Coordinates of C-alpha atoms in Angstrom, one line a residue:
M840 CA 26.9 37.8 12.8
M841 CA 29.1 35.1 12.0
T842 CA 26.4 33.2 10.6
G843 CA 25.4 36.1 8.5
K844 CA 28.9 36.3 6.8
S845 CA 29.2 32.4 6.2
V846 CA 25.7 32.2 4.7
K847 CA 26.8 35.1 2.3
S848 CA 29.9 33.1 1.2
V849 CA 28.2 29.9 0.9
A850 CA 25.7 31.9 -1.5
K851 CA 28.7 33.6 -3.2
A852 CA 30.1 30.0 -3.7
V853 CA 26.9 28.6 -5.0
G854 CA 26.3 31.3 -7.2
E855 CA 29.8 30.9 -9.0
Y856 CA 29.6 27.4 -9.0
Q857 CA 26.1 27.2 -10.5
Y858 CA 27.3 27.2 -14.5
P859 CA 30.3 24.7 -14.4
W860 CA 29.7 24.1 -17.9
Q861 CA 31.4 27.7 -18.7
E862 CA 34.5 26.7 -17.3
K863 CA 34.7 23.1 -18.9
L864 CA 33.8 24.8 -22.4
A865 CA 36.3 27.5 -21.8
R866 CA 39.0 24.9 -21.1
Y867 CA 38.0 22.8 -24.1
K868 CA 37.4 25.1 -26.6
D869 CA 40.1 24.8 -28.8
E870 CA 40.0 21.0 -28.5
L871 CA 36.5 21.2 -29.5
S872 CA 37.0 23.0 -32.1
K873 CA 39.4 20.5 -33.9
G874 CA 36.9 18.4 -34.7
V875 CA 34.3 15.9 -33.2
W876 CA 36.3 12.6 -33.3
G877 CA 39.8 13.9 -33.7
Y878 CA 42.2 15.4 -35.9
W879 CA 45.1 15.0 -38.1
E880 CA 48.3 16.8 -37.1
L881 CA 51.8 16.2 -38.9
G882 CA 50.4 13.0 -40.7
A883 CA 49.0 11.0 -37.6
W884 CA 45.6 10.7 -36.1
K885 CA 45.2 12.5 -32.9
R886 CA 42.3 11.8 -30.7
L887 CA 40.4 14.8 -28.6
G888 CA 41.7 15.7 -25.4
I889 CA 38.1 15.3 -24.1
S890 CA 36.0 11.9 -24.1
A891 CA 33.0 11.4 -26.5
R892 CA 30.9 10.5 -23.5
H893 CA 32.4 14.0 -21.5
R894 CA 31.7 16.1 -24.9
A895 CA 28.0 14.6 -25.2
C896 CA 27.6 15.8 -21.3
L897 CA 28.7 19.1 -22.0
R898 CA 26.7 19.6 -25.2
K899 CA 23.7 18.4 -23.8
V900 CA 24.4 20.6 -20.5
V901 CA 25.2 23.7 -23.1
L902 CA 22.0 23.1 -24.9
V903 CA 19.9 22.8 -21.9
A904 CA 21.3 26.2 -20.4
G905 CA 19.7 27.9 -24.1
E906 CA 23.5 28.2 -25.1
D907 CA 24.2 27.6 -28.7
W908 CA 26.8 24.6 -29.6
T909 CA 29.0 25.6 -32.6
Y910 CA 31.3 22.7 -32.5
D911 CA 29.3 20.0 -34.4
P912 CA 30.0 19.4 -37.8
E913 CA 27.8 20.3 -40.9
R914 CA 25.1 18.0 -41.6
K915 CA 24.9 16.3 -45.2
E916 CA 22.1 16.5 -47.4
M917 CA 19.6 13.9 -46.9
K918 CA 20.1 10.9 -49.5
T919 CA 16.4 10.8 -52.0
K920 CA 17.1 7.5 -53.2
R921 CA 15.6 4.7 -51.3
K922 CA 17.7 1.7 -50.6
G923 CA 15.8 -1.5 -51.4
H924 CA 16.3 -5.0 -53.6
K925 CA 17.0 -4.5 -57.2
C926 CA 15.0 -7.5 -58.1
D927 CA 12.1 -5.5 -56.3
R928 CA 12.4 -2.6 -58.3
I929 CA 12.8 -4.4 -61.7
V930 CA 9.6 -6.3 -61.2
A931 CA 7.4 -3.2 -60.5
Q932 CA 9.2 -1.7 -63.8
N933 CA 8.3 -4.9 -65.8
R934 CA 4.6 -4.6 -64.3
A935 CA 4.3 -1.0 -65.4
T936 CA 5.9 -1.8 -69.0
T937 CA 3.3 -5.1 -69.0
A938 CA 0.1 -2.7 -68.2
E939 CA 1.3 -0.3 -71.1
L940 CA 2.0 -2.9 -73.4
M941 CA -1.5 -4.4 -72.7
Q942 CA -3.8 -1.1 -73.4
K943 CA -1.7 -1.4 -76.9
M944 CA -2.5 -5.0 -77.0
P945 CA -5.9 -4.8 -79.4
Q946 CA -4.0 -2.5 -82.1
M947 CA -1.0 -4.6 -82.0
L948 CA -2.8 -7.7 -83.0
A949 CA -5.1 -5.7 -85.6
D950 CA -1.8 -4.7 -87.2
Y951 CA -0.2 -8.2 -86.9
R952 CA -3.4 -9.9 -88.9
K953 CA -3.3 -7.5 -91.4
R954 CA 0.4 -7.9 -92.1
R955 CA 0.1 -11.8 -92.2
W956 CA -3.4 -11.4 -94.6
E957 CA -1.0 -8.8 -96.9
K958 CA 1.5 -11.8 -97.1
K959 CA -1.0 -14.9 -97.8
M960 CA -2.4 -12.2 -100.4
N961 CA 1.2 -11.7 -101.9
E962 CA 2.0 -14.9 -101.9
E963 CA -1.1 -15.9 -103.8
D964 CA -0.4 -13.7 -106.3
A965 CA 2.9 -15.0 -106.8
K966 CA 1.6 -18.4 -107.1
A967 CA -0.9 -17.0 -109.8
E968 CA 1.6 -15.3 -111.4
K969 CA 3.9 -18.2 -112.1
N970 CA 1.0 -20.7 -113.6

């Protein structure tokens, strides 16, 4: 009879201790809601009462248990602008501009030859009028 009672008490103790994270979460609830790293109070920075390592451990256990963790800060929008060296971007722009200009090159040369020919004809006409 005695062993049956002791087994029940042990089972009850194990059953109660199955979710120790709930006790920790209840104990640090107000601390966790103040921020991730700390908070400003009366113009002074105060760190949290729970360390970052223990906070991360508690967070992991809560998430593994299938509960919601609402104490993380909101995620910022991801940057769409890619990093890199400015010289690489400029080289790419220059190559694109050069390719575009090479498409227009035959017309540009024809216009240049036409202008030069007209200038030469005007000079010859001016010389002919002087004489």
